[in-house]
MMTF fields as JSON, N, C-alpha, C and O atoms, coordinates in Angstrom:
{
  "mmtfVersion": "1.0.0",
  "mmtfProducer": "UNKNOWN",
  "numBonds": 427,
  "numAtoms": 428,
  "numGroups": 107,
  "numChains": 1,
  "numModels": 1,
  "chainsPerModel": [1],
  "groupsPerChain": [107],
  "chainIdList": ["A"],
  "bondAtomList": [4, 2, 8, 6, 12, 10, 16, 14, 20, 18, 24, 22, 28, 26, 32, 30, 36, 34, 40, 38, 44, 42, 48, 46, 52, 50, 56, 54, 60, 58, 64, 62, 68, 66, 72, 70, 76, 74, 80, 78, 84, 82, 88, 86, 92, 90, 96, 94, 100, 98, 104, 102, 108, 106, 112, 110, 116, 114, 120, 118, 124, 122, 128, 126, 132, 130, 136, 134, 140, 138, 144, 142, 148, 146, 152, 150, 156, 154, 160, 158, 164, 162, 168, 166, 172, 170, 176, 174, 180, 178, 184, 182, 188, 186, 192, 190, 196, 194, 200, 198, 204, 202, 208, 206, 212, 210, 216, 214, 220, 218, 224, 222, 228, 226, 232, 230, 236, 234, 240, 238, 244, 242, 248, 246, 252, 250, 256, 254, 260, 258, 264, 262, 268, 266, 272, 270, 276, 274, 280, 278, 284, 282, 288, 286, 292, 290, 296, 294, 300, 298, 304, 302, 308, 306, 312, 310, 316, 314, 320, 318, 324, 322, 328, 326, 332, 330, 336, 334, 340, 338, 344, 342, 348, 346, 352, 350, 356, 354, 360, 358, 364, 362, 368, 366, 372, 370, 376, 374, 380, 378, 384, 382, 388, 386, 392, 390, 396, 394, 400, 398, 404, 402, 408, 406, 412, 410, 416, 414, 420, 418, 424, 422],
  "bondOrderList": [1, 1, 1, 1, 1, 1, 1, 1, 1, 1, 1, 1, 1, 1, 1, 1, 1, 1, 1, 1, 1, 1, 1, 1, 1, 1, 1, 1, 1, 1, 1, 1, 1, 1, 1, 1, 1, 1, 1, 1, 1, 1, 1, 1, 1, 1, 1, 1, 1, 1, 1, 1, 1, 1, 1, 1, 1, 1, 1, 1, 1, 1, 1, 1, 1, 1, 1, 1, 1, 1, 1, 1, 1, 1, 1, 1, 1, 1, 1, 1, 1, 1, 1, 1, 1, 1, 1, 1, 1, 1, 1, 1, 1, 1, 1, 1, 1, 1, 1, 1, 1, 1, 1, 1, 1, 1],
  "groupList": [{"groupName": "MET", "atomNameList": ["N", "CA", "C", "O"], "elementList": ["N", "C", "C", "O"], "formalChargeList": [0, 0, 0, 0], "bondAtomList": [1, 0, 2, 1, 3, 2], "bondOrderList": [1, 1, 2], "singleLetterCode": "M", "chemCompType": "L-PEPTIDE LINKING"}, {"groupName": "PRO", "atomNameList": ["N", "CA", "C", "O"], "elementList": ["N", "C", "C", "O"], "formalChargeList": [0, 0, 0, 0], "bondAtomList": [1, 0, 2, 1, 3, 2], "bondOrderList": [1, 1, 2], "singleLetterCode": "P", "chemCompType": "L-PEPTIDE LINKING"}, {"groupName": "LEU", "atomNameList": ["N", "CA", "C", "O"], "elementList": ["N", "C", "C", "O"], "formalChargeList": [0, 0, 0, 0], "bondAtomList": [1, 0, 2, 1, 3, 2], "bondOrderList": [1, 1, 2], "singleLetterCode": "L", "chemCompType": "L-PEPTIDE LINKING"}, {"groupName": "SER", "atomNameList": ["N", "CA", "C", "O"], "elementList": ["N", "C", "C", "O"], "formalChargeList": [0, 0, 0, 0], "bondAtomList": [1, 0, 2, 1, 3, 2], "bondOrderList": [1, 1, 2], "singleLetterCode": "S", "chemCompType": "L-PEPTIDE LINKING"}, {"groupName": "GLU", "atomNameList": ["N", "CA", "C", "O"], "elementList": ["N", "C", "C", "O"], "formalChargeList": [0, 0, 0, 0], "bondAtomList": [1, 0, 2, 1, 3, 2], "bondOrderList": [1, 1, 2], "singleLetterCode": "E", "chemCompType": "L-PEPTIDE LINKING"}, {"groupName": "GLN", "atomNameList": ["N", "CA", "C", "O"], "elementList": ["N", "C", "C", "O"], "formalChargeList": [0, 0, 0, 0], "bondAtomList": [1, 0, 2, 1, 3, 2], "bondOrderList": [1, 1, 2], "singleLetterCode": "Q", "chemCompType": "L-PEPTIDE LINKING"}, {"groupName": "ASP", "atomNameList": ["N", "CA", "C", "O"], "elementList": ["N", "C", "C", "O"], "formalChargeList": [0, 0, 0, 0], "bondAtomList": [1, 0, 2, 1, 3, 2], "bondOrderList": [1, 1, 2], "singleLetterCode": "D", "chemCompType": "L-PEPTIDE LINKING"}, {"groupName": "ALA", "atomNameList": ["N", "CA", "C", "O"], "elementList": ["N", "C", "C", "O"], "formalChargeList": [0, 0, 0, 0], "bondAtomList": [1, 0, 2, 1, 3, 2], "bondOrderList": [1, 1, 2], "singleLetterCode": "A", "chemCompType": "L-PEPTIDE LINKING"}, {"groupName": "LYS", "atomNameList": ["N", "CA", "C", "O"], "elementList": ["N", "C", "C", "O"], "formalChargeList": [0, 0, 0, 0], "bondAtomList": [1, 0, 2, 1, 3, 2], "bondOrderList": [1, 1, 2], "singleLetterCode": "K", "chemCompType": "L-PEPTIDE LINKING"}, {"groupName": "VAL", "atomNameList": ["N", "CA", "C", "O"], "elementList": ["N", "C", "C", "O"], "formalChargeList": [0, 0, 0, 0], "bondAtomList": [1, 0, 2, 1, 3, 2], "bondOrderList": [1, 1, 2], "singleLetterCode": "V", "chemCompType": "L-PEPTIDE LINKING"}, {"groupName": "GLY", "atomNameList": ["N", "CA", "C", "O"], "elementList": ["N", "C", "C", "O"], "formalChargeList": [0, 0, 0, 0], "bondAtomList": [1, 0, 2, 1, 3, 2], "bondOrderList": [1, 1, 2], "singleLetterCode": "G", "chemCompType": "PEPTIDE LINKING"}, {"groupName": "CYS", "atomNameList": ["N", "CA", "C", "O"], "elementList": ["N", "C", "C", "O"], "formalChargeList": [0, 0, 0, 0], "bondAtomList": [1, 0, 2, 1, 3, 2], "bondOrderList": [1, 1, 2], "singleLetterCode": "C", "chemCompType": "L-PEPTIDE LINKING"}, {"groupName": "ILE", "atomNameList": ["N", "CA", "C", "O"], "elementList": ["N", "C", "C", "O"], "formalChargeList": [0, 0, 0, 0], "bondAtomList": [1, 0, 2, 1, 3, 2], "bondOrderList": [1, 1, 2], "singleLetterCode": "I", "chemCompType": "L-PEPTIDE LINKING"}, {"groupName": "ASN", "atomNameList": ["N", "CA", "C", "O"], "elementList": ["N", "C", "C", "O"], "formalChargeList": [0, 0, 0, 0], "bondAtomList": [1, 0, 2, 1, 3, 2], "bondOrderList": [1, 1, 2], "singleLetterCode": "N", "chemCompType": "L-PEPTIDE LINKING"}, {"groupName": "ARG", "atomNameList": ["N", "CA", "C", "O"], "elementList": ["N", "C", "C", "O"], "formalChargeList": [0, 0, 0, 0], "bondAtomList": [1, 0, 2, 1, 3, 2], "bondOrderList": [1, 1, 2], "singleLetterCode": "R", "chemCompType": "L-PEPTIDE LINKING"}, {"groupName": "THR", "atomNameList": ["N", "CA", "C", "O"], "elementList": ["N", "C", "C", "O"], "formalChargeList": [0, 0, 0, 0], "bondAtomList": [1, 0, 2, 1, 3, 2], "bondOrderList": [1, 1, 2], "singleLetterCode": "T", "chemCompType": "L-PEPTIDE LINKING"}, {"groupName": "HIS", "atomNameList": ["N", "CA", "C", "O"], "elementList": ["N", "C", "C", "O"], "formalChargeList": [0, 0, 0, 0], "bondAtomList": [1, 0, 2, 1, 3, 2], "bondOrderList": [1, 1, 2], "singleLetterCode": "H", "chemCompType": "L-PEPTIDE LINKING"}, {"groupName": "TRP", "atomNameList": ["N", "CA", "C", "O"], "elementList": ["N", "C", "C", "O"], "formalChargeList": [0, 0, 0, 0], "bondAtomList": [1, 0, 2, 1, 3, 2], "bondOrderList": [1, 1, 2], "singleLetterCode": "W", "chemCompType": "L-PEPTIDE LINKING"}, {"groupName": "TYR", "atomNameList": ["N", "CA", "C", "O"], "elementList": ["N", "C", "C", "O"], "formalChargeList": [0, 0, 0, 0], "bondAtomList": [1, 0, 2, 1, 3, 2], "bondOrderList": [1, 1, 2], "singleLetterCode": "Y", "chemCompType": "L-PEPTIDE LINKING"}, {"groupName": "PHE", "atomNameList": ["N", "CA", "C", "O"], "elementList": ["N", "C", "C", "O"], "formalChargeList": [0, 0, 0, 0], "bondAtomList": [1, 0, 2, 1, 3, 2], "bondOrderList": [1, 1, 2], "singleLetterCode": "F", "chemCompType": "L-PEPTIDE LINKING"}],
  "groupTypeList": [0, 1, 2, 3, 4, 5, 6, 2, 4, 7, 2, 8, 5, 9, 2, 10, 4, 4, 7, 7, 4, 11, 12, 10, 9, 12, 9, 13, 14, 4, 15, 15, 13, 1, 12, 14, 14, 2, 2, 6, 10, 14, 16, 17, 2, 7, 9, 12, 14, 6, 1, 14, 3, 10, 14, 18, 9, 13, 2, 6, 3, 8, 2, 6, 9, 1, 2, 18, 12, 10, 6, 12, 6, 3, 2, 9, 6, 18, 2, 14, 15, 2, 0, 2, 5, 16, 3, 10, 5, 12, 19, 2, 9, 8, 14, 5, 15, 7, 7, 7, 10, 14, 15, 7, 2, 5, 15],
  "groupIdList": [1, 2, 3, 4, 5, 6, 7, 8, 9, 10, 11, 12, 13, 14, 15, 16, 17, 18, 19, 20, 21, 22, 23, 24, 25, 26, 27, 28, 29, 30, 31, 32, 33, 34, 35, 36, 37, 38, 39, 40, 41, 42, 43, 44, 45, 46, 47, 48, 49, 50, 51, 52, 53, 54, 55, 56, 57, 58, 59, 60, 61, 62, 63, 64, 65, 66, 67, 68, 69, 70, 71, 72, 73, 74, 75, 76, 77, 78, 79, 80, 81, 82, 83, 84, 85, 86, 87, 88, 89, 90, 91, 92, 93, 94, 95, 96, 97, 98, 99, 100, 101, 102, 103, 104, 105, 106, 107],
  "secStructList": [7, 7, 7, 7, 2, 2, 2, 2, 2, 2, 2, 2, 2, 2, 2, 2, 2, 6, 6, 6, 6, 3, 3, 3, 3, 3, 3, 3, 3, 3, 7, 1, 7, 2, 2, 2, 2, 2, 2, 6, 7, 3, 3, 3, 3, 3, 3, 3, 3, 7, 6, 6, 6, 7, 7, 3, 3, 3, 7, 7, 6, 6, 1, 1, 1, 7, 3, 3, 3, 3, 1, 2, 2, 2, 2, 2, 2, 2, 2, 2, 2, 2, 2, 2, 2, 1, 7, 3, 3, 3, 3, 3, 3, 3, 3, 3, 3, 7, 6, 6, 1, 7, 3, 3, 3, 3, 7],
  "xCoordList": [10.553, 10.639, 11.699, 11.61, 12.685, 13.747, 13.244, 12.265, 13.942, 13.604, 13.883, 14.903, 12.984, 13.168, 13.789, 13.886, 14.199, 14.706, 13.611, 13.895, 12.363, 11.246, 11.111, 10.848, 11.294, 11.237, 12.313, 12.05, 13.532, 14.643, 14.445, 14.783, 13.905, 13.636, 12.532, 12.588, 11.529, 10.461, 11.028, 10.661, 11.928, 12.579, 13.378, 13.327, 14.107, 14.911, 14.002, 14.345, 12.866, 11.944, 11.388, 11.332, 10.982, 10.452, 11.528, 11.261, 12.744, 13.832, 14.106, 14.395, 14.016, 14.251, 13.139, 13.4, 11.9, 10.749, 10.524, 10.054, 10.86, 10.576, 11.86, 11.905, 12.893, 14.199, 14.134, 14.83, 13.316, 13.24, 12.622, 12.987, 11.688, 11.019, 11.756, 11.546, 12.611, 13.282, 14.434, 15.337, 14.391, 15.46, 16.491, 17.689, 16.023, 16.92, 16.172, 14.967, 16.893, 16.293, 16.819, 17.926, 16.003, 16.414, 16.434, 15.493, 17.504, 17.668, 17.686, 18.402, 16.898, 16.902, 17.365, 16.69, 18.511, 19.074, 19.598, 19.711, 19.914, 20.537, 21.913, 22.635, 22.265, 23.57, 24.646, 24.373, 25.861, 26.99, 27.714, 28.568, 27.376, 28.008, 27.354, 26.157, 28.125, 27.519, 26.885, 25.883, 27.448, 26.875, 25.568, 24.582, 25.554, 24.327, 23.242, 22.055, 23.652, 22.684, 21.912, 20.728, 22.572, 21.9, 20.877, 19.837, 21.171, 20.285, 19.067, 17.929, 19.312, 18.176, 18.35, 17.371, 19.594, 19.867, 19.649, 19.781, 19.32, 19.008, 19.935, 20.43, 20.154, 20.944, 20.242, 19.803, 20.143, 19.517, 20.595, 21.569, 20.413, 21.313, 20.534, 19.501, 21.054, 20.409, 21.3, 22.521, 20.669, 21.346, 20.586, 19.389, 21.288, 20.63, 21.118, 22.171, 20.331, 20.717, 21.295, 20.607, 22.556, 23.215, 22.558, 22.639, 21.907, 21.189, 22.102, 21.655, 23.355, 24.272, 24.723, 24.711, 25.12, 25.683, 24.68, 24.868, 23.601, 22.638, 23.1, 22.379, 24.302, 24.817, 24.262, 23.922, 24.18, 23.704, 24.872, 25.95, 24.637, 25.681, 25.196, 24.11, 25.997, 25.694, 26.158, 27.344, 25.226, 25.537, 25.53, 25.222, 25.864, 25.889, 26.794, 27.938, 26.287, 27.059, 28.269, 29.17, 28.294, 29.444, 30.633, 31.732, 30.416, 31.487, 32.244, 31.657, 33.534, 34.329, 33.966, 33.953, 33.677, 33.287, 32.137, 31.991, 31.319, 30.252, 30.826, 31.92, 30.075, 30.498, 29.665, 28.452, 30.323, 29.615, 29.347, 30.271, 28.059, 27.642, 27.612, 28.111, 27.034, 26.967, 25.54, 24.724, 25.248, 23.95, 22.909, 23.17, 21.738, 20.644, 21.039, 20.748, 21.696, 22.112, 23.062, 22.948, 23.995, 24.947, 24.225, 24.564, 23.221, 22.451, 21.706, 21.733, 21.047, 20.306, 21.258, 20.931, 22.421, 23.416, 23.875, 24.025, 24.097, 24.517, 23.443, 23.748, 22.182, 21.088, 20.899, 20.612, 21.057, 20.955, 21.986, 21.654, 23.226, 24.298, 24.013, 24.179, 23.584, 23.288, 22.173, 22.27, 21.133, 20.007, 20.339, 19.757, 21.266, 21.692, 22.541, 22.47, 23.343, 24.214, 23.47, 23.754, 22.533, 21.817, 20.359, 20.049, 19.474, 18.066, 17.627, 18.141, 16.677, 16.236, 15.137, 14.552, 14.866, 13.837, 14.439, 15.416, 13.813, 14.225, 13.004, 11.935, 13.175, 12.097, 12.493, 13.548, 11.669, 11.905, 11.425, 10.316, 12.256, 11.907, 11.836, 12.798, 10.665, 10.526, 9.749, 9.053, 9.879, 9.203, 7.725, 7.32, 6.948, 5.533, 5.198, 5.48, 4.606, 4.262, 3.003, 1.962, 3.117, 1.98, 1.031, 1.414, -0.179, -1.207, -0.795, -1.159, -0.034, 0.355, 1.555, 2.065, 2.017, 3.146, 4.488, 5.519, 4.504, 5.752, 6.048, 5.171, 7.264, 7.651, 7.705, 8.29, 7.092, 7.118, 7.76, 7.836, 8.216, 8.81, 7.77, 6.958, 7.808, 6.897, 7.703, 8.59, 7.412, 8.093, 7.163, 7.538],
  "yCoordList": [-17.628, -16.408, -16.581, -17.516, -15.715, -15.851, -15.594, -14.881, -16.193, -15.971, -14.531, -13.959, -13.96, -12.588, -12.609, -13.655, -11.447, -11.325, -11.682, -12.232, -11.373, -11.723, -13.238, -13.763, -13.943, -15.409, -15.974, -16.869, -15.445, -15.941, -15.612, -16.422, -14.444, -14.088, -14.975, -15.358, -15.299, -16.204, -17.587, -18.222, -18.057, -19.353, -19.328, -20.273, -18.259, -18.12, -18.156, -18.778, -17.502, -17.47, -18.874, -19.302, -19.581, -20.931, -21.855, -22.641, -21.758, -22.595, -22.318, -23.24, -21.066, -20.71, -21.165, -21.691, -20.962, -21.304, -22.805, -23.307, -23.519, -24.944, -25.761, -26.774, -25.326, -25.973, -27.449, -28.268, -27.801, -29.189, -30.087, -31.258, -29.549, -30.329, -30.291, -31.154, -29.304, -29.122, -30.109, -30.179, -30.859, -31.798, -31.115, -31.366, -30.253, -29.554, -29.007, -28.764, -28.812, -28.312, -29.123, -29.66, -29.194, -29.77, -28.624, -27.833, -28.545, -27.473, -28.07, -29.035, -27.492, -27.848, -26.598, -25.568, -26.697, -25.507, -25.859, -27.031, -24.829, -25.051, -25.666, -25.302, -26.59, -27.223, -26.294, -25.437, -26.479, -25.702, -26.454, -25.888, -27.733, -28.56, -28.299, -28.539, -27.807, -27.453, -28.63, -28.45, -29.825, -30.996, -31.4, -31.676, -31.436, -31.766, -30.72, -31.044, -29.476, -28.409, -28.685, -28.364, -29.275, -29.614, -30.729, -30.745, -31.661, -32.798, -32.436, -32.552, -32.004, -31.662, -30.327, -29.681, -29.921, -28.602, -28.406, -27.284, -29.455, -29.306, -30.168, -31.205, -29.714, -30.466, -30.367, -29.293, -31.499, -31.563, -31.738, -32.461, -31.071, -31.282, -31.147, -30.48, -31.793, -31.763, -31.037, -31.194, -30.251, -29.61, -30.068, -29.816, -30.737, -31.237, -30.474, -29.838, -30.555, -29.983, -31.113, -32.091, -30.979, -31.979, -31.922, -30.898, -33.008, -32.971, -32.79, -32.304, -33.17, -33.02, -31.58, -31.047, -30.947, -29.594, -28.503, -27.346, -28.864, -27.862, -27.106, -26.25, -27.421, -26.748, -27.419, -28.602, -26.632, -27.153, -27.646, -27.053, -28.761, -29.443, -29.678, -30.219, -29.272, -29.494, -30.898, -31.21, -31.746, -33.121, -33.3, -34.383, -32.254, -32.297, -33.436, -33.541, -34.282, -35.428, -35.01, -35.815, -33.77, -33.289, -32.91, -32.669, -32.858, -32.522, -33.787, -34.866, -33.65, -34.788, -35.16, -36.337, -34.162, -34.36, -33.403, -32.384, -33.716, -32.784, -31.417, -31.319, -30.372, -29.001, -28.435, -28.27, -28.133, -27.531, -26.073, -25.303, -25.696, -24.334, -23.475, -22.35, -23.993, -23.238, -23.12, -24.023, -21.992, -21.766, -21.31, -21.312, -20.921, -20.515, -19.316, -19.289, -18.324, -17.141, -17.532, -17.032, -18.424, -18.886, -19.662, -19.538, -20.472, -21.229, -20.281, -20.469, -19.274, -18.33, -17.576, -17.355, -17.18, -16.523, -17.452, -17.027, -18.724, -19.721, -19.882, -19.885, -20.015, -20.189, -18.943, -19.046, -17.772, -16.513, -16.498, -16.201, -16.814, -16.836, -17.866, -17.592, -19.051, -20.121, -19.717, -19.971, -19.1, -18.717, -17.525, -17.384, -16.677, -15.578, -16.093, -15.564, -17.123, -17.683, -18.627, -18.657, -19.39, -20.415, -20.377, -20.611, -20.088, -20.059, -21.449, -22.457, -21.489, -22.776, -22.655, -21.588, -23.766, -23.833, -24.421, -25.168, -24.051, -24.571, -25.215, -24.609, -26.452, -27.185, -27.436, -28.012, -27.015, -27.237, -28.641, -29.035, -29.39, -30.749, -30.761, -30.419, -31.168, -31.215, -32.441, -33.064, -32.775, -33.945, -33.638, -32.512, -34.69, -34.611, -35.859, -36.972, -35.687, -36.835, -37.483, -36.839, -38.747, -39.495, -39.865, -39.836, -40.203, -40.531, -41.718, -41.788, -42.658, -43.854, -43.612, -44.547, -42.365, -42.058, -42.224, -41.959, -42.659, -42.766, -41.436, -40.581, -41.275, -40.034, -40.251, -41.22, -39.342, -39.379, -38.086, -37.108, -38.078, -36.874, -36.164, -36.796, -34.852, -34.039, -32.952, -32.364, -32.674, -31.569, -30.403, -29.368],
  "zCoordList": [-8.401, -7.63, -6.545, -5.75, -6.495, -5.5, -4.081, -3.864, -3.133, -1.731, -1.348, -1.734, -0.598, -0.127, 1.27, 1.912, 1.713, 3.089, 4.088, 5.152, 3.749, 4.627, 4.743, 5.825, 3.615, 3.642, 4.556, 5.359, 4.431, 5.24, 6.717, 7.58, 7.014, 8.403, 8.983, 10.151, 8.16, 8.609, 8.89, 9.878, 8.019, 8.234, 9.529, 10.316, 9.745, 10.975, 12.207, 13.212, 12.133, 13.264, 13.543, 14.695, 12.492, 12.664, 13.231, 14.14, 12.691, 13.189, 14.666, 15.429, 15.062, 16.457, 17.385, 18.467, 16.962, 17.802, 17.896, 18.917, 16.827, 16.78, 16.686, 15.988, 17.38, 17.286, 17.669, 17.069, 18.652, 19.094, 18.026, 17.914, 17.24, 16.202, 14.871, 14.019, 14.691, 13.401, 13.228, 14.062, 12.152, 11.831, 10.943, 11.066, 10.052, 9.138, 7.951, 8.018, 6.858, 5.629, 4.446, 4.48, 3.409, 2.138, 1.139, 1.064, 0.381, -0.587, -1.993, -2.257, -2.881, -4.294, -5.03, -5.012, -5.67, -6.327, -7.709, -8.069, -8.471, -9.777, -9.571, -8.643, -10.437, -10.343, -10.902, -11.743, -10.423, -10.942, -12.048, -12.73, -12.229, -13.243, -14.602, -14.759, -15.596, -16.884, -17.621, -18.313, -17.487, -18.159, -17.496, -18.18, -16.161, -15.427, -15.686, -15.71, -15.878, -16.128, -17.421, -17.514, -18.412, -19.669, -19.47, -20.128, -18.564, -18.351, -17.505, -17.96, -16.289, -15.429, -14.715, -14.34, -14.531, -13.982, -12.498, -12.008, -11.764, -10.338, -9.485, -9.926, -8.258, -7.284, -5.934, -5.524, -5.255, -3.938, -2.875, -3.08, -1.741, -0.616, 0.685, 0.751, 1.708, 3.02, 4.017, 4.016, 4.855, 5.984, 7.227, 7.362, 8.124, 9.336, 10.559, 10.543, 11.606, 12.897, 13.731, 14.023, 14.112, 14.957, 16.332, 17.009, 16.756, 18.032, 19.244, 20.283, 19.127, 20.275, 20.44, 21.549, 19.346, 19.452, 19.103, 19.479, 18.379, 17.934, 16.696, 16.181, 16.217, 15.015, 13.765, 13.769, 12.7, 11.424, 10.594, 10.594, 9.875, 9.124, 7.695, 7.487, 6.715, 5.305, 4.928, 5.035, 4.487, 4.104, 2.583, 2.085, 1.858, 0.393, -0.07, 0.373, -0.952, -1.438, -2.27, -2.502, -2.713, -3.491, -2.599, -3.099, -1.306, -0.37, 0.036, 0.121, 0.283, 0.764, 2.2, 2.56, 3.004, 4.401, 4.706, 4.032, 5.714, 6.089, 6.455, 7.011, 6.138, 6.405, 7.55, 7.418, 8.683, 9.803, 9.483, 9.219, 9.508, 9.183, 10.438, 10.433, 11.507, 12.75, 13.263, 13.08, 13.908, 14.531, 13.503, 12.3, 13.988, 13.105, 12.254, 11.058, 12.851, 12.082, 10.958, 9.839, 11.257, 10.234, 9.141, 7.964, 9.527, 8.544, 7.606, 6.39, 8.154, 7.321, 6.396, 5.23, 6.892, 6.035, 4.919, 3.774, 5.256, 4.265, 3.189, 1.997, 3.616, 2.663, 1.807, 0.615, 2.406, 1.658, 0.535, -0.613, 0.862, -0.138, -1.218, -2.407, -0.804, -1.744, -2.709, -3.909, -2.199, -3.036, -3.944, -5.019, -3.517, -4.389, -5.545, -6.655, -5.289, -6.312, -7.245, -8.443, -6.724, -7.487, -7.058, -5.89, -7.982, -7.594, -7.162, -7.647, -6.248, -5.748, -4.724, -4.534, -4.067, -3.039, -1.773, -1.805, -0.648, 0.654, 1.29, 1.365, 1.748, 2.401, 3.851, 4.118, 4.766, 6.189, 6.546, 6.183, 7.254, 7.672, 9.191, 9.879, 9.703, 11.154, 11.574, 10.772, 12.846, 13.407, 13.598, 13.887, 13.425, 13.741, 14.537, 14.094, 15.694, 16.518, 15.943, 15.808, 15.614, 15.076, 16.22, 17.39, 15.877, 16.884, 17.748, 18.922, 17.171, 17.924, 18.817, 19.436, 18.893, 19.764, 19.097, 19.716, 17.838, 17.096, 16.424, 16.3, 16.002, 15.336, 13.833, 13.351, 13.11, 11.651, 11.16, 11.903, 9.927, 9.35, 8.502, 7.826, 8.549, 7.761, 7.083, 7.702, 5.82, 5.129, 5.01, 4.46]
}
C-alpha cells in the first residue's frame, strides 16, 4: 500500500515534535537496477539528521557523495517523490534512553 499524504504529514509532525530524538529514516524501496530487480528487487538507504546543522543527509551507498536534502519540509518532499517513483517503506529511527542511562536505538 503506497504512502498517503496523511502518512507523510504524520511523519513530518513526528520529525518536528521529536527532532532531538530523531536520528533519521531508513528507506526500503524498489531498486532501479533491472538485474537486481530480478534477484530481490529492493534497495535500502539511510537518511540521517546532521546534528550540527539539523539538515537531513541521504547516505545512499549508490551515491558518490552524501546528498544534503535540507530541512524537514525538504525531507518530506524528497520522500514523497521517492515513494511515488518506487514503492517502498519508511522507518523512523529515533533515540530511546535505556534504563541504565545509556542511549539505545529504536526503530
